[in-house]
């Protein structure tokens, strides 16, 4: 392990790896990523695979529009197929109130070039043939949303970063950060010390612990909540191609894997704050019931896996991304709730630009880590699960 590096990124999830890759792509050298377990073992490998631009605020729509452009090119750029498919997102709408809210969202999304639209229940059923449309009055549909394979995305970013000279140390835990007179001196790990002047906190659910090590003097409230997901045995290909969501049924979401054919999904049951991710029977029962409400035929399909992971939640469900002014060269990109996987390409690009060029054209101000301290929360990010 190196004893000195220009940049130390703490966290080997998709966010830390995307930042490492993008920094190296902009010509930065001497970058180290520390991961206390194996790459992706935090939330990234546990996610629901969904990638959407259907948000209800300008910043997340613009960020995701760019992220989808990047996702589309990742296979070529990183030299590895991350199985990104634009199979769409379908939000089921059951009431006039919901319809009004989705109409407003669609108008905003269209303003920024996202081709979402409101469709009829009959059109929704054409997209998802086994869908139960009882009570559905409309749906919000965007065919350019999609999904990707988190396992392949992690390895694609990690390998591309390594090719650009980034060193990645798994099973290497940051234990302390030495700061003197507002300047970072070193990161202490279980395998020794790395002298450095720059740290990026990409530890998501564990980000508050990293902030504490460095003595970050502002309040950045990120809390770990357990959310769970399941996967069913494979079903006939092409049955549930988009991500299908119903807020009426407890925030249930589901989609069929592009290649393996199983249905992945979850709903809004959460526990916490906690660092325990043991799956629960209540979840299994609740998700089975809700899956069958949306797709009745799923009653006859077995669940083969259930797992827990973290939504690293902030009070407005938007991440904290940016520079911490009181500690020279300390940055944070953490607290991604249920949408860090989809944002990873653009977050890596934007933060790398901020660090290297001192500015970015992406709306990072929206994710200002100081907003909590000032009591200026953003509108709640649209989130499912
Ligand atoms: P992580 O992947 O958690 O990476 C952080 C890493 O930091 C971890 O690997 C951890 O081990 C490491 N670390 C922590 N402390 C230290 C330390 N001291 N030293 C070294 N390393 C350390 N997002 C979407 O976009 N779409 C979805 O459909 C979606 N569905 C989800 C479904 C579920 C059930 C869950 C749980 C999450 C879902 N998410 C989804 C959210 C998504 O998984 C996260 O937002 C995303 O993975 C965050 O990536 P990350 O790299 O910030 O965090």
Tab-separated table of C-alpha atoms and ligand atoms in Angstrom:
chain	number	residue	atom	x	y	z
A	1	UNK	CA	0.000	0.000	0.000
A	2	UNK	CA	1.216	3.503	-0.800
A	3	UNK	CA	2.246	5.666	2.135
A	4	UNK	CA	1.483	8.893	0.304
A	5	UNK	CA	-1.209	9.990	-2.186
A	6	UNK	CA	-2.531	13.250	-3.577
A	7	UNK	CA	-6.176	12.186	-3.177
A	8	UNK	CA	-7.733	9.609	-0.872
A	9	UNK	CA	-11.325	8.614	-1.614
A	10	UNK	CA	-13.046	6.825	1.255
A	11	UNK	CA	-15.700	4.415	-0.019
A	12	UNK	CA	-15.553	1.869	-2.842
A	13	UNK	CA	-19.201	2.042	-3.894
A	14	UNK	CA	-20.340	3.318	-7.281
A	15	UNK	CA	-20.028	6.956	-6.150
A	16	UNK	CA	-16.416	6.706	-4.894
A	17	UNK	CA	-15.393	4.739	-7.975
A	18	UNK	CA	-17.084	7.150	-10.376
A	19	UNK	CA	-15.322	10.077	-8.685
A	20	UNK	CA	-11.966	8.255	-8.862
A	21	UNK	CA	-12.433	7.454	-12.549
A	22	UNK	CA	-13.550	10.978	-13.452
A	23	UNK	CA	-10.688	12.617	-11.547
A	24	UNK	CA	-8.191	10.385	-13.361
A	25	UNK	CA	-9.929	11.100	-16.678
A	26	UNK	CA	-9.390	14.818	-16.081
A	27	UNK	CA	-5.679	14.143	-15.668
A	28	UNK	CA	-5.362	13.854	-11.893
A	29	UNK	CA	-2.827	11.277	-10.739
A	30	UNK	CA	-1.889	9.680	-7.442
A	31	UNK	CA	-5.438	8.721	-6.429
A	32	UNK	CA	-6.265	6.045	-3.880
A	33	UNK	CA	-9.684	4.487	-3.094
A	34	UNK	CA	-10.123	2.882	0.322
A	35	UNK	CA	-12.890	0.310	0.804
A	36	UNK	CA	-13.380	-1.332	4.186
A	37	UNK	CA	-15.002	-4.454	2.675
A	38	UNK	CA	-15.124	-5.502	-0.945
A	39	UNK	CA	-16.104	-3.082	-3.710
A	40	UNK	CA	-19.846	-2.530	-3.929
A	41	UNK	CA	-20.692	-4.305	-0.667
A	42	UNK	CA	-22.279	-1.184	0.868
A	43	UNK	CA	-25.515	-0.112	-0.788
A	44	UNK	CA	-24.478	-0.385	-4.424
A	45	UNK	CA	-24.714	-4.171	-4.857
A	46	UNK	CA	-27.991	-4.096	-2.903
A	47	UNK	CA	-29.851	-1.612	-5.069
A	48	UNK	CA	-32.931	-2.020	-7.228
A	49	UNK	CA	-31.013	-1.239	-10.479
A	50	UNK	CA	-33.333	1.631	-11.516
A	51	UNK	CA	-32.255	4.735	-13.451
A	52	UNK	CA	-34.788	7.515	-14.048
A	53	UNK	CA	-35.096	11.145	-15.002
A	54	UNK	CA	-38.664	11.400	-13.686
A	55	UNK	CA	-37.994	13.642	-10.689
A	56	UNK	CA	-40.120	16.573	-9.472
A	57	UNK	CA	-37.433	19.272	-9.292
A	58	UNK	CA	-35.160	20.967	-11.795
A	59	UNK	CA	-31.805	19.973	-10.303
A	60	UNK	CA	-32.451	16.234	-10.110
A	61	UNK	CA	-34.008	16.244	-13.591
A	62	UNK	CA	-30.995	18.040	-15.093
A	63	UNK	CA	-28.512	15.862	-13.227
A	64	UNK	CA	-30.308	12.697	-14.298
A	65	UNK	CA	-30.653	13.858	-17.909
A	66	UNK	CA	-26.854	14.116	-18.046
A	67	UNK	CA	-26.422	10.890	-16.085
A	68	UNK	CA	-28.534	8.975	-18.601
A	69	UNK	CA	-26.404	10.408	-21.441
A	70	UNK	CA	-23.373	9.073	-19.584
A	71	UNK	CA	-24.990	5.692	-18.788
A	72	UNK	CA	-25.689	5.302	-22.523
A	73	UNK	CA	-22.019	5.703	-23.353
A	74	UNK	CA	-20.515	3.762	-20.426
A	75	UNK	CA	-20.107	0.475	-22.308
A	76	UNK	CA	-17.869	2.190	-24.829
A	77	UNK	CA	-16.219	4.617	-22.414
A	78	UNK	CA	-15.350	2.069	-19.713
A	79	UNK	CA	-14.810	-0.819	-22.116
A	80	UNK	CA	-17.265	-3.138	-20.360
A	81	UNK	CA	-20.989	-3.775	-20.770
A	82	UNK	CA	-22.853	-2.486	-17.695
A	83	UNK	CA	-26.134	-3.758	-19.223
A	84	UNK	CA	-27.767	-0.333	-19.345
A	85	UNK	CA	-31.137	-0.643	-21.059
A	86	UNK	CA	-33.686	2.093	-21.679
A	87	UNK	CA	-36.714	0.046	-20.726
A	88	UNK	CA	-38.563	2.987	-19.160
A	89	UNK	CA	-40.238	3.893	-15.858
A	90	UNK	CA	-44.005	3.578	-15.434
A	91	UNK	CA	-45.646	5.350	-12.457
A	92	UNK	CA	-49.213	4.107	-11.907
A	93	UNK	CA	-51.712	6.850	-11.045
A	94	UNK	CA	-54.880	6.123	-9.067
A	95	UNK	CA	-56.399	9.527	-8.122
A	96	UNK	CA	-56.953	13.047	-9.441
A	97	UNK	CA	-54.515	14.416	-6.798
A	98	UNK	CA	-51.789	12.069	-7.998
A	99	UNK	CA	-52.585	12.954	-11.600
A	100	UNK	CA	-52.186	16.656	-10.927
A	101	UNK	CA	-48.821	16.119	-9.218
A	102	UNK	CA	-47.559	13.906	-12.057
A	103	UNK	CA	-48.853	16.371	-14.667
A	104	UNK	CA	-46.765	19.096	-12.999
A	105	UNK	CA	-43.724	16.817	-12.886
A	106	UNK	CA	-44.107	15.863	-16.546
A	107	UNK	CA	-44.356	19.523	-17.592
A	108	UNK	CA	-41.134	20.282	-15.696
A	109	UNK	CA	-39.372	17.202	-17.085
A	110	UNK	CA	-40.421	18.140	-20.657
A	111	UNK	CA	-38.990	21.649	-20.137
A	112	UNK	CA	-35.577	20.083	-19.618
A	113	UNK	CA	-35.889	17.730	-22.584
A	114	UNK	CA	-37.068	14.565	-20.830
A	115	UNK	CA	-39.757	13.003	-23.077
A	116	UNK	CA	-42.061	11.795	-20.286
A	117	UNK	CA	-45.823	11.864	-20.814
A	118	UNK	CA	-49.102	10.859	-19.221
A	119	UNK	CA	-50.635	7.768	-20.813
A	120	UNK	CA	-53.899	5.830	-20.458
A	121	UNK	CA	-54.303	2.582	-18.472
A	122	UNK	CA	-54.739	0.768	-21.820
A	123	UNK	CA	-51.395	2.093	-23.050
A	124	UNK	CA	-49.806	1.072	-19.731
A	125	UNK	CA	-51.096	-2.460	-20.237
A	126	UNK	CA	-49.588	-2.584	-23.690
A	127	UNK	CA	-46.217	-1.778	-22.134
A	128	UNK	CA	-46.633	-4.282	-19.268
A	129	UNK	CA	-49.058	-7.013	-20.456
A	130	UNK	CA	-49.670	-8.732	-17.076
A	131	UNK	CA	-50.404	-5.394	-15.304
A	132	UNK	CA	-53.501	-5.124	-13.099
A	133	UNK	CA	-55.104	-1.828	-14.175
A	134	UNK	CA	-58.013	-1.964	-11.673
A	135	UNK	CA	-58.335	1.556	-10.246
A	136	UNK	CA	-55.548	2.929	-12.468
A	137	UNK	CA	-56.717	6.188	-14.114
A	138	UNK	CA	-53.460	7.063	-15.913
A	139	UNK	CA	-49.693	6.508	-15.771
A	140	UNK	CA	-46.585	8.636	-16.100
A	141	UNK	CA	-44.279	7.065	-18.664
A	142	UNK	CA	-40.770	7.827	-19.865
A	143	UNK	CA	-39.201	5.392	-22.304
A	144	UNK	CA	-35.695	6.847	-21.890
A	145	UNK	CA	-35.438	5.863	-18.197
A	146	UNK	CA	-34.037	2.418	-17.540
A	147	UNK	CA	-31.813	0.171	-15.492
A	148	UNK	CA	-28.295	-1.248	-15.347
A	149	UNK	CA	-26.408	-4.044	-13.640
A	150	UNK	CA	-24.808	-2.716	-10.406
A	151	UNK	CA	-22.257	-5.534	-10.223
A	152	UNK	CA	-21.007	-4.860	-13.734
A	153	UNK	CA	-21.121	-1.074	-13.249
A	154	UNK	CA	-18.877	-1.287	-10.171
A	155	UNK	CA	-16.341	-3.478	-11.910
A	156	UNK	CA	-16.452	-1.357	-15.054
A	157	UNK	CA	-15.659	1.835	-13.121
A	158	UNK	CA	-13.054	0.122	-10.923
A	159	UNK	CA	-11.184	-1.413	-13.858
A	160	UNK	CA	-11.328	1.755	-15.954
A	161	UNK	CA	-10.030	3.762	-12.979
A	162	UNK	CA	-7.204	1.266	-12.454
A	163	UNK	CA	-6.229	1.532	-16.107
A	164	UNK	CA	-5.851	5.298	-15.537
A	165	UNK	CA	-3.555	4.659	-12.572
A	166	UNK	CA	-5.967	4.753	-9.618
A	167	UNK	CA	-5.004	2.378	-6.790
A	168	UNK	CA	-7.891	0.625	-5.062
A	169	UNK	CA	-7.409	-1.005	-1.667
A	170	UNK	CA	-10.174	-3.357	-0.523
A	171	UNK	CA	-10.480	-4.498	3.116
A	172	UNK	CA	-8.795	-1.242	4.051
A	173	UNK	CA	-10.728	0.840	6.543
A	174	UNK	CA	-10.197	4.521	7.235
A	175	UNK	CA	-9.912	4.715	11.021
A	176	UNK	CA	-8.920	8.325	11.503
A	177	UNK	CA	-8.102	11.496	9.586
A	178	UNK	CA	-5.302	13.736	10.781
A	179	UNK	CA	-6.032	17.433	10.303
A	180	UNK	CA	-3.769	20.275	11.491
A	181	UNK	CA	-4.674	23.969	11.225
A	182	UNK	CA	-7.508	23.186	8.794
A	183	UNK	CA	-5.236	21.123	6.515
A	184	UNK	CA	-5.478	17.363	5.975
A	185	UNK	CA	-2.247	15.553	6.809
A	186	UNK	CA	-3.041	11.832	6.657
A	187	UNK	CA	-5.635	9.091	6.641
A	188	UNK	CA	-5.008	6.361	9.186
A	189	UNK	CA	-6.154	2.892	8.095
A	190	UNK	CA	-6.107	-0.617	9.548
A	191	UNK	CA	-3.164	-1.267	7.188
A	192	UNK	CA	-1.111	1.825	7.947
A	193	UNK	CA	-1.109	5.540	7.329
A	194	UNK	CA	-1.404	7.376	4.002
A	195	UNK	CA	-0.077	10.941	3.950
A	196	UNK	CA	-2.392	13.094	1.880
A	197	UNK	CA	-3.712	16.618	1.496
A	198	UNK	CA	-7.103	15.734	0.027
A	199	UNK	CA	-9.926	13.474	1.214
A	200	UNK	CA	-13.252	12.710	-0.469
A	201	UNK	CA	-15.911	11.242	1.778
A	202	UNK	CA	-17.881	8.817	-0.407
A	203	UNK	CA	-18.875	6.517	2.450
A	204	UNK	CA	-22.631	7.124	2.042
A	205	UNK	CA	-24.339	5.477	5.069
A	206	UNK	CA	-21.084	5.737	7.045
A	207	UNK	CA	-20.342	9.319	5.933
A	208	UNK	CA	-21.120	10.869	9.345
A	209	UNK	CA	-18.388	8.698	10.897
A	210	UNK	CA	-15.866	9.946	8.332
A	211	UNK	CA	-16.960	13.574	8.918
A	212	UNK	CA	-16.422	13.033	12.632
A	213	UNK	CA	-12.894	11.660	12.057
A	214	UNK	CA	-11.982	14.846	10.177
A	215	UNK	CA	-13.763	17.127	12.642
A	216	UNK	CA	-16.184	18.563	10.065
A	217	UNK	CA	-17.709	21.417	12.049
A	218	UNK	CA	-21.113	21.603	10.316
A	219	UNK	CA	-24.209	19.472	10.725
A	220	UNK	CA	-24.752	17.122	7.761
A	221	UNK	CA	-27.571	14.865	8.910
A	222	UNK	CA	-27.193	11.556	7.061
A	223	UNK	CA	-28.809	8.532	8.683
A	224	UNK	CA	-28.743	4.844	7.664
A	225	UNK	CA	-32.184	3.289	7.120
A	226	UNK	CA	-32.641	-0.358	6.263
A	227	UNK	CA	-34.560	-0.934	3.021
A	228	UNK	CA	-34.999	-4.350	1.485
A	229	UNK	CA	-35.396	-5.887	-1.901
A	230	UNK	CA	-36.260	-9.272	-3.385
A	231	UNK	CA	-35.591	-11.207	-6.534
A	232	UNK	CA	-37.915	-13.868	-7.959
A	233	UNK	CA	-37.162	-16.912	-10.017
A	234	UNK	CA	-36.926	-16.105	-13.750
A	235	UNK	CA	-40.155	-15.562	-15.664
A	236	UNK	CA	-40.774	-15.352	-19.417
A	237	UNK	CA	-38.649	-12.520	-20.870
A	238	UNK	CA	-40.262	-9.161	-21.642
A	239	UNK	CA	-43.125	-9.303	-19.105
A	240	UNK	CA	-42.192	-6.354	-16.848
A	241	UNK	CA	-39.588	-4.478	-18.852
A	242	UNK	CA	-39.896	-1.017	-17.267
A	243	UNK	CA	-39.642	-0.161	-13.587
A	244	UNK	CA	-43.306	-0.171	-12.448
A	245	UNK	CA	-44.173	1.927	-9.394
A	246	UNK	CA	-47.291	2.466	-7.332
A	247	UNK	CA	-47.253	4.966	-4.480
A	248	UNK	CA	-50.797	3.860	-3.632
A	249	UNK	CA	-49.479	0.413	-2.744
A	250	UNK	CA	-46.848	1.543	-0.263
A	251	UNK	CA	-44.282	2.748	-2.775
A	252	UNK	CA	-43.915	-0.669	-4.374
A	253	UNK	CA	-41.521	-0.877	-7.342
A	254	UNK	CA	-40.499	-3.794	-9.545
A	255	UNK	CA	-38.738	-4.575	-12.787
A	256	UNK	CA	-37.623	-7.677	-14.611
A	257	UNK	CA	-33.896	-8.097	-15.027
A	258	UNK	CA	-32.809	-7.544	-18.595
A	259	UNK	CA	-30.748	-10.729	-18.884
A	260	UNK	CA	-31.561	-13.156	-16.078
A	261	UNK	CA	-35.371	-12.765	-16.147
A	262	UNK	CA	-36.027	-12.507	-12.392
A	263	UNK	CA	-38.213	-9.709	-11.009
A	264	UNK	CA	-36.401	-7.333	-8.623
A	265	UNK	CA	-38.231	-4.903	-6.380
A	266	UNK	CA	-39.273	-3.675	-2.980
A	267	UNK	CA	-41.533	-1.227	-1.206
A	268	UNK	CA	-41.431	1.566	1.329
A	269	UNK	CA	-41.021	-0.388	4.568
A	270	UNK	CA	-37.984	1.009	6.360
A	271	UNK	CA	-36.247	0.497	9.677
A	272	UNK	CA	-33.839	2.784	11.453
A	273	UNK	CA	-31.662	4.585	11.848
A	274	UNK	CA	-29.696	1.360	12.087
A	275	UNK	CA	-26.610	-0.372	10.769
A	276	UNK	CA	-28.441	-3.723	10.883
A	277	UNK	CA	-29.404	-4.994	7.435
A	278	UNK	CA	-30.850	-8.400	8.339
A	279	UNK	CA	-33.888	-9.098	6.101
A	280	UNK	CA	-37.259	-9.282	7.879
A	281	UNK	CA	-40.267	-11.554	7.497
A	282	UNK	CA	-42.587	-8.509	7.611
A	283	UNK	CA	-40.932	-7.200	4.477
A	284	UNK	CA	-41.155	-10.528	2.685
A	285	UNK	CA	-44.859	-10.791	3.466
A	286	UNK	CA	-45.532	-7.140	2.560
A	287	UNK	CA	-43.645	-7.226	-0.717
A	288	UNK	CA	-45.251	-10.513	-1.860
A	289	UNK	CA	-48.721	-9.060	-1.219
A	290	UNK	CA	-47.945	-5.796	-3.046
A	291	UNK	CA	-46.257	-7.467	-6.031
A	292	UNK	CA	-49.414	-9.536	-6.550
A	293	UNK	CA	-51.646	-6.456	-6.341
A	294	UNK	CA	-49.777	-4.897	-9.265
A	295	UNK	CA	-49.056	-8.081	-11.262
A	296	UNK	CA	-51.505	-10.783	-10.080
A	297	UNK	CA	-49.630	-13.564	-11.909
A	298	UNK	CA	-46.666	-13.010	-9.568
A	299	UNK	CA	-48.695	-14.918	-6.931
A	300	UNK	CA	-47.439	-18.073	-8.609
A	301	UNK	CA	-43.777	-17.053	-8.797
A	302	UNK	CA	-41.239	-17.900	-6.073
A	303	UNK	CA	-39.026	-15.353	-4.390
A	304	UNK	CA	-35.503	-16.745	-4.421
A	305	UNK	CA	-33.551	-13.960	-2.663
A	306	UNK	CA	-34.202	-11.205	-0.139
A	307	UNK	CA	-31.613	-8.723	1.088
A	308	UNK	CA	-31.277	-5.513	3.065
A	309	UNK	CA	-29.225	-2.422	2.345
A	310	UNK	CA	-29.063	1.257	3.238
A	311	UNK	CA	-30.842	4.315	2.104
A	312	UNK	CA	-28.431	6.928	3.526
A	313	UNK	CA	-31.111	9.526	4.169
A	314	UNK	CA	-30.958	13.268	4.599
A	315	UNK	CA	-34.055	15.209	5.733
A	316	UNK	CA	-34.906	16.206	2.114
A	317	UNK	CA	-33.684	12.925	0.567
A	318	UNK	CA	-31.101	14.784	-1.488
A	319	UNK	CA	-27.403	14.075	-1.120
A	320	UNK	CA	-24.741	16.367	0.313
A	321	UNK	CA	-22.183	17.063	-2.410
A	322	UNK	CA	-19.399	19.630	-2.313
A	323	UNK	CA	-16.471	21.149	-0.519
A	324	UNK	CA	-16.200	21.617	3.248
A	325	UNK	CA	-14.711	25.092	3.529
A	326	UNK	CA	-13.293	24.789	7.041
A	327	UNK	CA	-11.014	21.879	6.064
A	328	UNK	CA	-8.838	22.520	3.061
A	329	UNK	CA	-9.461	19.931	0.309
A	330	UNK	CA	-12.126	17.933	2.161
A	331	UNK	CA	-15.097	16.985	-0.025
A	332	UNK	CA	-18.239	14.989	0.531
A	333	UNK	CA	-20.580	13.130	-1.847
A	334	UNK	CA	-22.918	11.125	0.359
A	335	UNK	CA	-26.486	10.685	1.567
A	336	UNK	CA	-28.037	9.446	-1.672
A	337	UNK	CA	-31.207	7.898	-0.208
A	338	UNK	CA	-32.763	5.649	-2.890
A	339	UNK	CA	-31.138	7.212	-5.951
A	340	UNK	CA	-27.343	7.106	-5.711
A	341	UNK	CA	-26.816	4.364	-8.250
A	342	UNK	CA	-28.532	6.282	-11.037
A	343	UNK	CA	-26.748	9.551	-10.168
A	344	UNK	CA	-23.239	8.076	-9.949
A	345	UNK	CA	-21.990	8.906	-13.468
A	346	UNK	CA	-22.973	12.578	-13.279
A	347	UNK	CA	-21.915	13.004	-9.644
A	348	UNK	CA	-18.455	11.665	-10.488
A	349	UNK	CA	-18.204	13.984	-13.468
A	350	UNK	CA	-19.480	17.054	-11.598
A	351	UNK	CA	-17.355	16.622	-8.474
A	352	UNK	CA	-14.226	15.937	-10.536
A	353	UNK	CA	-14.873	19.156	-12.486
A	354	UNK	CA	-15.377	21.102	-9.263
A	355	UNK	CA	-12.125	19.763	-7.823
A	356	UNK	CA	-9.966	20.079	-10.942
A	357	UNK	CA	-11.460	23.153	-12.665
A	358	UNK	CA	-12.929	24.866	-9.591
A	359	UNK	CA	-16.352	24.939	-11.277
A	360	UNK	CA	-18.964	22.767	-12.980
A	361	UNK	CA	-21.978	23.429	-15.188
A	362	UNK	CA	-24.027	20.881	-13.228
A	363	UNK	CA	-26.383	22.218	-10.525
A	364	UNK	CA	-24.289	21.075	-7.562
A	365	UNK	CA	-25.460	24.055	-5.477
A	366	UNK	CA	-28.713	22.197	-4.991
A	367	UNK	CA	-26.809	19.550	-3.000
A	368	UNK	CA	-24.916	22.136	-0.918
A	369	UNK	CA	-23.773	20.375	2.286
A	370	UNK	CA	-24.295	23.652	4.194
A	371	UNK	CA	-28.061	23.809	3.535
A	372	UNK	CA	-28.894	21.787	6.670
A	373	UNK	CA	-26.868	24.124	8.872
A	374	UNK	CA	-28.741	27.071	7.348
A	375	UNK	CA	-32.109	25.305	7.696
A	376	UNK	CA	-32.708	25.565	3.929
A	377	UNK	CA	-34.018	22.155	2.989
A	378	UNK	CA	-34.882	21.381	-0.620
A	379	UNK	CA	-38.241	19.949	-1.652
A	380	UNK	CA	-38.346	16.219	-0.934
A	381	UNK	CA	-36.774	14.324	-3.820
A	382	UNK	CA	-39.300	11.996	-5.454
A	383	UNK	CA	-38.329	8.580	-4.169
A	384	UNK	CA	-39.770	5.117	-4.068
A	385	UNK	CA	-39.137	2.195	-1.788
B	1	LIG	P1	-22.090	2.569	-1.036
B	1	LIG	O1	-22.276	1.629	-2.149
B	1	LIG	O2	-22.709	2.221	0.271
B	1	LIG	O3	-20.523	2.745	-0.843
B	1	LIG	C1	-19.970	3.322	0.303
B	1	LIG	C2	-18.804	2.441	0.684
B	1	LIG	O4	-18.036	3.058	1.713
B	1	LIG	C3	-19.220	1.075	1.223
B	1	LIG	O5	-18.796	0.072	0.333
B	1	LIG	C4	-18.530	0.998	2.566
B	1	LIG	O6	-18.049	-0.294	2.875
B	1	LIG	C5	-17.402	2.017	2.429
B	1	LIG	N1	-16.923	2.555	3.702
B	1	LIG	C6	-17.664	3.022	4.731
B	1	LIG	N2	-16.872	3.433	5.740
B	1	LIG	C7	-15.598	3.221	5.339
B	1	LIG	C8	-14.331	3.428	5.953
B	1	LIG	N3	-14.228	3.916	7.193
B	1	LIG	N4	-13.221	3.098	5.266
B	1	LIG	C9	-13.321	2.557	4.000
B	1	LIG	N5	-14.503	2.348	3.379
B	1	LIG	C10	-15.616	2.664	4.040
B	1	LIG	N6	-30.396	3.725	-6.175
B	1	LIG	C11	-30.730	3.935	-7.470
B	1	LIG	O7	-30.195	4.848	-8.093
B	1	LIG	N7	-31.673	3.158	-8.080
B	1	LIG	C12	-32.339	2.166	-7.434
B	1	LIG	O8	-33.176	1.482	-8.020
B	1	LIG	C13	-32.017	1.941	-6.067
B	1	LIG	N8	-32.644	0.966	-5.363
B	1	LIG	C14	-32.256	0.697	-4.077
B	1	LIG	C15	-32.859	-0.385	-3.412
B	1	LIG	C16	-32.413	-0.738	-2.136
B	1	LIG	C17	-33.066	-1.904	-1.426
B	1	LIG	C18	-31.350	-0.003	-1.533
B	1	LIG	C19	-30.844	-0.393	-0.184
B	1	LIG	C20	-30.774	1.088	-2.185
B	1	LIG	C21	-31.220	1.447	-3.457
B	1	LIG	N9	-30.661	2.518	-4.163
B	1	LIG	C22	-31.004	2.745	-5.459
B	1	LIG	C23	-29.683	3.409	-3.526
B	1	LIG	C24	-28.280	3.087	-3.969
B	1	LIG	O9	-27.989	1.747	-3.670
B	1	LIG	C25	-27.294	4.000	-3.234
B	1	LIG	O10	-27.732	5.336	-3.230
B	1	LIG	C26	-25.912	3.948	-3.914
B	1	LIG	O11	-25.485	2.615	-4.052
B	1	LIG	C27	-24.926	4.758	-3.114
B	1	LIG	O12	-23.628	4.488	-3.588
B	1	LIG	P2	-22.387	4.913	-2.707
B	1	LIG	O13	-21.168	4.557	-3.449
B	1	LIG	O14	-22.570	6.309	-2.244
B	1	LIG	O15	-22.557	4.056	-1.381
